[in-house]
Amino acid sequence: MANIKITRTQNSRIGTVDWNNLGFGVYFSDHMFIAEYKNNQWNEGEIMPYGPLPMEPGLCTLHYGQSIFEGLKAFRNVSGGMNIFRPDMNAKRLNHSGSRVCIPAYDIKNNIEAIIELVKVDRDWIPQQRGHSLYIRPVIFGSSNFLGVHSSSEYLLIIMTSPVASYYPEGLNPVKIMVASEYVRAVRGGLGSAKTAANYAASLLASAKAKEQGYAQVLWLDAVTRNFVDEVGAMNIMFVIDNELITPPLVQGTILAGVTRDTVLTLAREWGMKVSERALEIAEVFEANEKGKLQEIFGTGTAAIISPVGQLAYKDKNIIINESKIGPIAQKMYDTITGIQYGEIEDKHGWNIHVDL
Ligand code: COI
C-alpha cells in the first residue's frame, strides 16, 4: 500500500471548529480513509472527503450488529511533528475483535500506514492545546444487504478522526461511578473482550440510569456471580489498596485489553510497585475502604487517559475515595503518559510513532 489515493476536499470545515470547546467526538476532520472487502479480499483503500455513505435499509449491520471499532490518538509533539500512540496495539486488537464476530482481518501494516497518511492530510486538525488531541476512530462493519442471520460477505473499513478535549467534562477531576447491580455487560464466552458495537449497546440503559442519579458511568461486575469487578465500559479500572495496584485479569475474556491499561501496568511495574492482575471482589473494595486501606481508584482508557474516581456507589453503600481528589499514583500516571505522548518525556518503550509534518 505504498501510495494511497487521496482526493482532497474543496470545502474544508476547519473554520467551524470552536477550539476552546472541542468536547469529545463532536467535530469530524475533513477526510476519511475507506477500504472495501469484496470477493474475499481488502482493496487498497483511499482517502476522500469525510461525508455520508450510501446505505440500503437491508444493510446487515443495522440488523445484526456485525461491527467493530478502535480508538487511538495523535498528539502534537512539543518539538515538532506529531506522535501516534501505540497504533500497533490497536491494529492487533481490531483483528482480535474481528475474529470474534467473523470480520476478516485487516493487515496491521496497512492499518498503521492508512492512519499516518490520513493524519498527515488532516494535520491542521491536530489540536495545539496541551490536553487536546486528534482522536482516531477506525470502524469495520458488514456492508452486504440481506435479512438471513449469517456473517456479511462484504465489509467497509472507515477511519475517521476528531479533534478532542477530555472524554469526561470533569477532565482530571474525579468522577462519580455507580456499580451496576441490576444489569450485566458481558459473560464468559461472550463478546466482552471484543470492541464490538453490541457491548456498548448493552451498556446504554444502565449508564442512562446512573446518569439520572448524577453518576458519570457504571462499573460492571462479572455476569455469573456478580461479585467480581470487571470494567467501566469506556475504560478499564484500577485500584490502589494497601500500596498494591490491582486490576481485573484478562483471562476470563469479559473485559477489553486496554492499551492504556497495558501502559499503566508496564509503568507501575517499572516504578517498583506491587502490581496484581487478579480477580477482585467488590466486597474487598468496600472492606479496604473501611480499614482505611483503599487509597485510589482510577479508570484507564484511550479516550479518558486516566480518570480518577472520587465516589463509588453500590446498593446502599456510597464511599468517597481520597477525599474526592486525584491521588498521587493517578496523577503520576497521567503526567507520565501524557508527557510521553506530547514528546516531553523520553519514550523508552518506542510507544510513539513519530511523524514529521
Ligand atoms: C476509547 O477509549 O477509545 C473508547 O473507545 C472508549 C469510548 C469512547 C467508546
CSV table of C-alpha atoms and ligand atoms in Angstrom, one decimal:
chain,number,residue,atom,x,y,z
A,1,MET,CA,0.0,0.0,0.0
A,2,ALA,CA,2.8,2.4,-0.9
A,3,ASN,CA,0.8,5.2,-2.4
A,4,ILE,CA,-2.7,5.8,-1.1
A,5,LYS,CA,-5.0,7.6,-3.5
A,6,ILE,CA,-6.0,10.9,-1.9
A,7,THR,CA,-8.9,13.1,-3.0
A,8,ARG,CA,-8.9,16.4,-1.1
A,9,THR,CA,-11.9,18.3,-0.1
A,10,GLN,CA,-12.6,21.6,-1.8
A,11,ASN,CA,-14.6,22.8,1.3
A,12,SER,CA,-12.7,22.5,4.5
A,13,ARG,CA,-14.9,22.7,7.6
A,14,ILE,CA,-11.9,23.6,9.9
A,15,GLY,CA,-13.1,27.2,10.2
A,16,THR,CA,-16.3,26.0,12.0
A,17,VAL,CA,-14.3,24.4,14.9
A,18,ASP,CA,-14.6,26.0,18.4
A,19,TRP,CA,-11.1,25.0,19.6
A,20,ASN,CA,-11.9,26.1,23.1
A,21,ASN,CA,-14.9,23.9,23.3
A,22,LEU,CA,-14.0,20.7,21.5
A,23,GLY,CA,-15.9,18.3,23.7
A,24,PHE,CA,-15.4,14.7,22.7
A,25,GLY,CA,-16.2,13.3,19.2
A,26,VAL,CA,-18.3,16.3,18.2
A,27,TYR,CA,-16.2,17.5,15.2
A,28,PHE,CA,-15.0,15.3,12.4
A,29,SER,CA,-12.0,16.2,10.4
A,30,ASP,CA,-12.1,16.9,6.6
A,31,HIS,CA,-11.1,13.5,5.4
A,32,MET,CA,-11.6,9.8,6.0
A,33,PHE,CA,-9.9,6.6,4.8
A,34,ILE,CA,-12.1,3.9,3.3
A,35,ALA,CA,-11.2,0.3,2.3
A,36,GLU,CA,-13.6,-2.2,0.9
A,37,TYR,CA,-13.7,-6.0,1.4
A,38,LYS,CA,-15.2,-7.9,-1.5
A,39,ASN,CA,-14.5,-11.3,-3.1
A,40,ASN,CA,-12.5,-12.4,-0.1
A,41,GLN,CA,-10.0,-9.5,-0.1
A,42,TRP,CA,-9.5,-6.0,1.0
A,43,ASN,CA,-8.9,-3.4,-1.7
A,44,GLU,CA,-6.1,-0.7,-1.5
A,45,GLY,CA,-8.3,1.8,0.2
A,46,GLU,CA,-8.3,5.6,-0.4
A,47,ILE,CA,-8.6,8.9,1.4
A,48,MET,CA,-11.5,11.1,0.5
A,49,PRO,CA,-13.6,13.9,2.0
A,50,TYR,CA,-15.5,12.9,5.1
A,51,GLY,CA,-19.1,12.6,4.4
A,52,PRO,CA,-22.3,10.4,4.2
A,53,LEU,CA,-22.2,6.9,2.9
A,54,PRO,CA,-24.9,5.4,0.6
A,55,MET,CA,-26.9,2.8,2.6
A,56,GLU,CA,-29.8,0.5,2.0
A,57,PRO,CA,-32.3,-0.4,4.7
A,58,GLY,CA,-31.2,-4.0,4.3
A,59,LEU,CA,-27.6,-3.3,5.5
A,60,CYS,CA,-26.9,-6.3,7.6
A,61,THR,CA,-25.1,-4.4,10.3
A,62,LEU,CA,-28.2,-2.4,11.2
A,63,HIS,CA,-30.0,-5.7,11.9
A,64,TYR,CA,-27.3,-7.9,13.4
A,65,GLY,CA,-24.6,-5.6,14.7
A,66,GLN,CA,-21.6,-7.0,12.9
A,67,SER,CA,-19.4,-4.1,13.7
A,68,ILE,CA,-16.1,-3.5,15.5
A,69,PHE,CA,-14.1,-0.3,16.2
A,70,GLU,CA,-11.0,1.1,17.7
A,71,GLY,CA,-9.9,4.3,19.4
A,72,LEU,CA,-6.4,5.8,19.4
A,73,LYS,CA,-4.8,9.3,19.4
A,74,ALA,CA,-2.4,11.6,17.6
A,75,PHE,CA,-0.7,14.4,19.6
A,76,ARG,CA,1.3,17.4,18.6
A,77,ASN,CA,4.9,16.8,19.6
A,78,VAL,CA,6.3,19.7,21.6
A,79,SER,CA,9.4,19.8,19.5
A,80,GLY,CA,7.7,19.4,16.1
A,81,GLY,CA,5.7,16.8,14.2
A,82,MET,CA,3.2,14.5,15.8
A,83,ASN,CA,3.1,11.3,17.8
A,84,ILE,CA,0.6,8.5,17.2
A,85,PHE,CA,0.4,6.5,20.5
A,86,ARG,CA,0.8,2.7,20.2
A,87,PRO,CA,-1.2,2.2,16.9
A,88,ASP,CA,0.2,-1.4,16.6
A,89,MET,CA,-1.7,-2.4,19.7
A,90,ASN,CA,-5.0,-1.0,18.3
A,91,ALA,CA,-4.4,-2.6,14.9
A,92,LYS,CA,-3.9,-6.0,16.6
A,93,ARG,CA,-6.9,-5.6,18.8
A,94,LEU,CA,-9.1,-4.7,15.9
A,95,ASN,CA,-8.3,-8.1,14.4
A,96,HIS,CA,-8.9,-9.8,17.7
A,97,SER,CA,-12.3,-8.2,17.9
A,98,GLY,CA,-13.0,-9.1,14.2
A,99,SER,CA,-12.1,-12.8,14.9
A,100,ARG,CA,-14.9,-12.9,17.5
A,101,VAL,CA,-17.6,-11.6,15.2
A,102,CYS,CA,-16.5,-13.1,11.9
A,103,ILE,CA,-15.0,-9.9,10.4
A,104,PRO,CA,-11.9,-10.6,8.2
A,105,ALA,CA,-8.6,-9.3,9.5
A,106,TYR,CA,-7.1,-6.1,8.1
A,107,ASP,CA,-3.3,-6.0,7.5
A,108,ILE,CA,-1.7,-4.3,10.5
A,109,LYS,CA,1.0,-2.5,8.5
A,110,ASN,CA,-1.7,-1.2,6.1
A,111,ASN,CA,-3.8,-0.1,9.0
A,112,ILE,CA,-1.0,2.0,10.5
A,113,GLU,CA,0.1,3.4,7.1
A,114,ALA,CA,-3.5,4.5,6.4
A,115,ILE,CA,-3.7,6.2,9.8
A,116,ILE,CA,-0.4,8.0,9.2
A,117,GLU,CA,-1.4,9.2,5.8
A,118,LEU,CA,-4.9,10.3,6.9
A,119,VAL,CA,-3.5,12.3,9.9
A,120,LYS,CA,-0.9,13.9,7.6
A,121,VAL,CA,-3.7,15.0,5.2
A,122,ASP,CA,-5.6,16.5,8.2
A,123,ARG,CA,-2.6,17.7,10.1
A,124,ASP,CA,-4.2,21.1,10.7
A,125,TRP,CA,-6.9,19.3,12.7
A,126,ILE,CA,-4.4,18.1,15.4
A,127,PRO,CA,-5.2,20.5,18.3
A,128,GLN,CA,-2.5,22.8,19.5
A,129,GLN,CA,-3.6,22.9,23.2
A,130,ARG,CA,-1.9,20.6,25.8
A,131,GLY,CA,-4.5,18.1,26.9
A,132,HIS,CA,-6.2,18.1,23.5
A,133,SER,CA,-5.5,15.5,20.7
A,134,LEU,CA,-6.7,14.1,17.5
A,135,TYR,CA,-8.8,11.0,18.3
A,136,ILE,CA,-8.6,8.4,15.5
A,137,ARG,CA,-11.6,6.0,15.1
A,138,PRO,CA,-11.3,3.0,12.8
A,139,VAL,CA,-14.6,1.1,12.4
A,140,ILE,CA,-15.3,-2.0,10.3
A,141,PHE,CA,-18.8,-3.3,9.6
A,142,GLY,CA,-20.6,-5.7,7.3
A,143,SER,CA,-21.8,-3.9,4.3
A,144,SER,CA,-23.9,-6.5,2.5
A,145,ASN,CA,-27.7,-6.2,2.3
A,146,PHE,CA,-29.7,-9.3,3.4
A,147,LEU,CA,-32.0,-10.5,6.2
A,148,GLY,CA,-30.8,-14.0,6.9
A,149,VAL,CA,-28.7,-14.3,10.0
A,150,HIS,CA,-25.2,-15.0,8.8
A,151,SER,CA,-22.0,-13.0,8.5
A,152,SER,CA,-21.6,-10.5,5.8
A,153,SER,CA,-19.6,-11.2,2.6
A,154,GLU,CA,-18.6,-7.6,2.2
A,155,TYR,CA,-17.2,-5.1,4.7
A,156,LEU,CA,-16.1,-1.5,4.9
A,157,LEU,CA,-13.2,-0.2,7.0
A,158,ILE,CA,-13.6,3.5,7.6
A,159,ILE,CA,-11.0,5.5,9.6
A,160,MET,CA,-12.2,9.0,10.7
A,161,THR,CA,-10.6,11.5,13.1
A,162,SER,CA,-11.9,14.0,15.5
A,163,PRO,CA,-10.1,16.8,17.5
A,164,VAL,CA,-11.0,16.2,21.1
A,165,ALA,CA,-10.6,17.6,24.6
A,166,SER,CA,-11.1,15.3,27.6
A,167,TYR,CA,-13.7,12.5,27.5
A,168,TYR,CA,-15.4,13.4,30.7
A,169,PRO,CA,-16.4,17.1,31.2
A,170,GLU,CA,-14.8,16.6,34.7
A,171,GLY,CA,-11.4,16.3,32.9
A,172,LEU,CA,-8.8,15.2,35.5
A,173,ASN,CA,-11.3,15.9,38.4
A,174,PRO,CA,-12.6,12.7,40.0
A,175,VAL,CA,-15.8,11.2,38.5
A,176,LYS,CA,-18.6,9.5,40.4
A,177,ILE,CA,-19.2,5.9,39.4
A,178,MET,CA,-22.1,3.6,40.2
A,179,VAL,CA,-21.6,-0.2,40.5
A,180,ALA,CA,-24.2,-2.0,38.3
A,181,SER,CA,-26.3,-4.2,40.4
A,182,GLU,CA,-29.3,-4.8,38.1
A,183,TYR,CA,-27.6,-5.2,34.6
A,184,VAL,CA,-24.6,-7.1,33.3
A,185,ARG,CA,-22.4,-6.2,30.3
A,186,ALA,CA,-20.5,-9.4,29.3
A,187,VAL,CA,-20.5,-13.1,30.1
A,188,ARG,CA,-17.6,-15.6,29.9
A,189,GLY,CA,-17.6,-16.9,26.3
A,190,GLY,CA,-19.4,-13.8,25.2
A,191,LEU,CA,-18.2,-10.6,23.4
A,192,GLY,CA,-16.6,-8.8,26.4
A,193,SER,CA,-13.0,-8.8,25.1
A,194,ALA,CA,-14.1,-7.6,21.6
A,195,LYS,CA,-14.5,-3.9,20.9
A,196,THR,CA,-17.8,-4.5,19.2
A,197,ALA,CA,-20.9,-2.3,19.0
A,198,ALA,CA,-23.1,-4.8,20.9
A,199,ASN,CA,-21.1,-4.3,24.1
A,200,TYR,CA,-21.8,-0.6,24.0
A,201,ALA,CA,-25.5,-1.1,23.2
A,202,ALA,CA,-25.6,-3.5,26.3
A,203,SER,CA,-24.2,-0.7,28.5
A,204,LEU,CA,-26.6,2.2,27.5
A,205,LEU,CA,-29.6,1.6,29.8
A,206,ALA,CA,-27.5,1.2,32.9
A,207,SER,CA,-25.4,4.2,32.0
A,208,ALA,CA,-28.5,6.3,31.4
A,209,LYS,CA,-30.0,5.3,34.7
A,210,ALA,CA,-26.7,6.0,36.5
A,211,LYS,CA,-26.5,9.4,34.8
A,212,GLU,CA,-30.0,10.3,36.0
A,213,GLN,CA,-28.7,9.8,39.5
A,214,GLY,CA,-25.6,12.0,38.9
A,215,TYR,CA,-23.0,9.3,38.1
A,216,ALA,CA,-20.7,9.6,35.1
A,217,GLN,CA,-20.6,5.9,34.4
A,218,VAL,CA,-21.2,2.3,35.5
A,219,LEU,CA,-18.7,-0.2,37.0
A,220,TRP,CA,-19.7,-3.6,35.7
A,221,LEU,CA,-19.4,-6.8,37.8
A,222,ASP,CA,-18.9,-10.2,36.4
A,223,ALA,CA,-22.2,-11.6,35.0
A,224,VAL,CA,-22.0,-15.0,36.7
A,225,THR,CA,-21.5,-14.4,40.4
A,226,ARG,CA,-21.9,-10.6,40.3
A,227,ASN,CA,-19.2,-10.4,43.0
A,228,PHE,CA,-16.2,-9.5,40.9
A,229,VAL,CA,-15.1,-6.2,39.4
A,230,ASP,CA,-14.9,-6.2,35.5
A,231,GLU,CA,-14.6,-2.8,33.9
A,232,VAL,CA,-16.3,0.5,33.4
A,233,GLY,CA,-17.2,0.1,29.7
A,234,ALA,CA,-15.5,3.2,28.4
A,235,MET,CA,-12.4,2.3,30.4
A,236,ASN,CA,-10.6,-0.3,32.5
A,237,ILE,CA,-10.5,0.1,36.2
A,238,MET,CA,-7.6,0.1,38.7
A,239,PHE,CA,-7.5,0.1,42.5
A,240,VAL,CA,-4.7,1.0,44.8
A,241,ILE,CA,-5.2,-0.9,48.0
A,242,ASP,CA,-2.5,-1.0,50.7
A,243,ASN,CA,0.1,0.1,48.1
A,244,GLU,CA,-0.9,-2.7,45.7
A,245,LEU,CA,-2.1,-1.7,42.2
A,246,ILE,CA,-4.9,-4.2,41.4
A,247,THR,CA,-6.9,-4.6,38.1
A,248,PRO,CA,-9.1,-7.4,36.9
A,249,PRO,CA,-7.3,-10.0,34.7
A,250,LEU,CA,-7.9,-10.5,31.0
A,251,VAL,CA,-8.2,-14.3,31.2
A,252,GLN,CA,-12.0,-14.6,31.6
A,253,GLY,CA,-12.4,-12.8,28.2
A,254,THR,CA,-15.0,-10.4,29.6
A,255,ILE,CA,-13.1,-7.2,29.6
A,256,LEU,CA,-11.2,-5.2,27.0
A,257,ALA,CA,-7.4,-5.5,26.8
A,258,GLY,CA,-6.9,-1.7,27.1
A,259,VAL,CA,-3.9,-0.1,25.5
A,260,THR,CA,-3.8,2.4,28.4
A,261,ARG,CA,-4.3,-0.5,30.8
A,262,ASP,CA,-1.2,-2.1,29.5
A,263,THR,CA,0.7,1.2,29.5
A,264,VAL,CA,-0.2,1.8,33.2
A,265,LEU,CA,0.7,-1.8,34.3
A,266,THR,CA,4.1,-1.5,32.5
A,267,LEU,CA,4.9,1.8,34.1
A,268,ALA,CA,3.8,0.7,37.6
A,269,ARG,CA,6.0,-2.4,37.4
A,270,GLU,CA,8.9,-0.2,36.3
A,271,TRP,CA,8.3,2.1,39.2
A,272,GLY,CA,8.6,-0.9,41.6
A,273,MET,CA,5.0,-1.0,42.6
A,274,LYS,CA,3.3,-4.2,43.6
A,275,VAL,CA,1.1,-4.9,40.6
A,276,SER,CA,-1.6,-7.6,40.5
A,277,GLU,CA,-3.9,-8.6,37.7
A,278,ARG,CA,-6.3,-10.6,39.7
A,279,ALA,CA,-9.9,-11.2,40.5
A,280,LEU,CA,-11.1,-8.5,42.9
A,281,GLU,CA,-14.4,-8.8,44.8
A,282,ILE,CA,-16.4,-5.6,45.0
A,283,ALA,CA,-16.7,-6.5,48.8
A,284,GLU,CA,-12.9,-6.3,49.1
A,285,VAL,CA,-13.0,-2.7,47.8
A,286,PHE,CA,-15.5,-1.6,50.4
A,287,GLU,CA,-13.8,-3.6,53.2
A,288,ALA,CA,-10.5,-2.0,52.2
A,289,ASN,CA,-12.2,1.4,52.5
A,290,GLU,CA,-13.5,0.6,56.0
A,291,LYS,CA,-10.0,-0.4,57.1
A,292,GLY,CA,-8.6,2.8,55.6
A,293,LYS,CA,-6.6,0.9,53.0
A,294,LEU,CA,-8.3,2.0,49.8
A,295,GLN,CA,-6.0,4.7,48.6
A,296,GLU,CA,-7.1,5.3,45.0
A,297,ILE,CA,-9.4,4.2,42.2
A,298,PHE,CA,-8.9,5.3,38.6
A,299,GLY,CA,-10.1,4.4,35.2
A,300,THR,CA,-7.7,4.0,32.2
A,301,GLY,CA,-8.6,4.3,28.5
A,302,THR,CA,-7.6,6.0,25.3
A,303,ALA,CA,-10.4,8.5,25.4
A,304,ALA,CA,-10.3,9.0,29.2
A,305,ILE,CA,-6.5,8.6,29.6
A,306,ILE,CA,-6.5,8.5,33.4
A,307,SER,CA,-9.8,9.3,35.1
A,308,PRO,CA,-9.8,9.3,38.9
A,309,VAL,CA,-12.9,8.0,40.7
A,310,GLY,CA,-13.9,10.2,43.6
A,311,GLN,CA,-17.1,8.4,44.6
A,312,LEU,CA,-18.3,4.8,44.3
A,313,ALA,CA,-21.9,3.8,44.9
A,314,TYR,CA,-23.1,0.2,45.3
A,315,LYS,CA,-26.5,-0.8,46.6
A,316,ASP,CA,-26.9,1.1,49.9
A,317,LYS,CA,-23.2,2.0,50.1
A,318,ASN,CA,-21.6,5.1,48.9
A,319,ILE,CA,-18.0,5.9,49.6
A,320,ILE,CA,-15.7,8.9,48.9
A,321,ILE,CA,-12.2,7.9,47.7
A,322,ASN,CA,-9.1,10.0,48.7
A,323,GLU,CA,-11.4,12.9,49.7
A,324,SER,CA,-12.6,13.0,46.1
A,325,LYS,CA,-9.2,14.3,45.0
A,326,ILE,CA,-6.9,12.8,42.4
A,327,GLY,CA,-4.4,10.5,44.1
A,328,PRO,CA,-0.6,10.5,43.7
A,329,ILE,CA,-0.5,7.4,41.5
A,330,ALA,CA,-3.2,8.5,39.1
A,331,GLN,CA,-1.5,11.9,38.9
A,332,LYS,CA,1.9,10.4,38.2
A,333,MET,CA,0.4,8.1,35.6
A,334,TYR,CA,-1.4,10.9,33.8
A,335,ASP,CA,1.7,13.1,33.9
A,336,THR,CA,4.0,10.4,32.6
A,337,ILE,CA,1.7,9.0,29.9
A,338,THR,CA,0.8,12.4,28.5
A,339,GLY,CA,4.4,13.5,28.8
A,340,ILE,CA,5.4,10.7,26.6
A,341,GLN,CA,2.5,11.3,24.2
A,342,TYR,CA,3.4,15.0,23.7
A,343,GLY,CA,7.1,14.2,23.4
A,344,GLU,CA,8.1,15.9,26.7
A,345,ILE,CA,9.3,12.7,28.4
A,346,GLU,CA,11.7,10.1,26.8
A,347,ASP,CA,9.7,7.4,25.0
A,348,LYS,CA,11.9,4.4,26.3
A,349,HIS,CA,9.5,1.8,25.0
A,350,GLY,CA,9.1,3.2,21.5
A,351,TRP,CA,5.3,3.6,22.1
A,352,ASN,CA,5.0,6.6,19.8
A,353,ILE,CA,5.2,6.6,16.0
A,354,HIS,CA,6.7,9.9,15.3
A,355,VAL,CA,5.6,11.6,12.0
A,356,ASP,CA,7.2,14.8,10.7
A,357,LEU,CA,4.6,17.2,9.4
B,1,COI,C1,-11.7,4.7,23.8
B,1,COI,O1,-11.2,4.9,24.9
B,1,COI,O2,-11.0,5.0,22.8
B,1,COI,C2,-13.0,4.2,23.7
B,1,COI,O3,-13.2,3.6,22.7
B,1,COI,C3,-14.0,4.4,24.7
B,1,COI,C4,-15.3,5.1,24.3
B,1,COI,C5,-15.1,6.4,23.7
B,1,COI,C6,-16.1,4.2,23.4
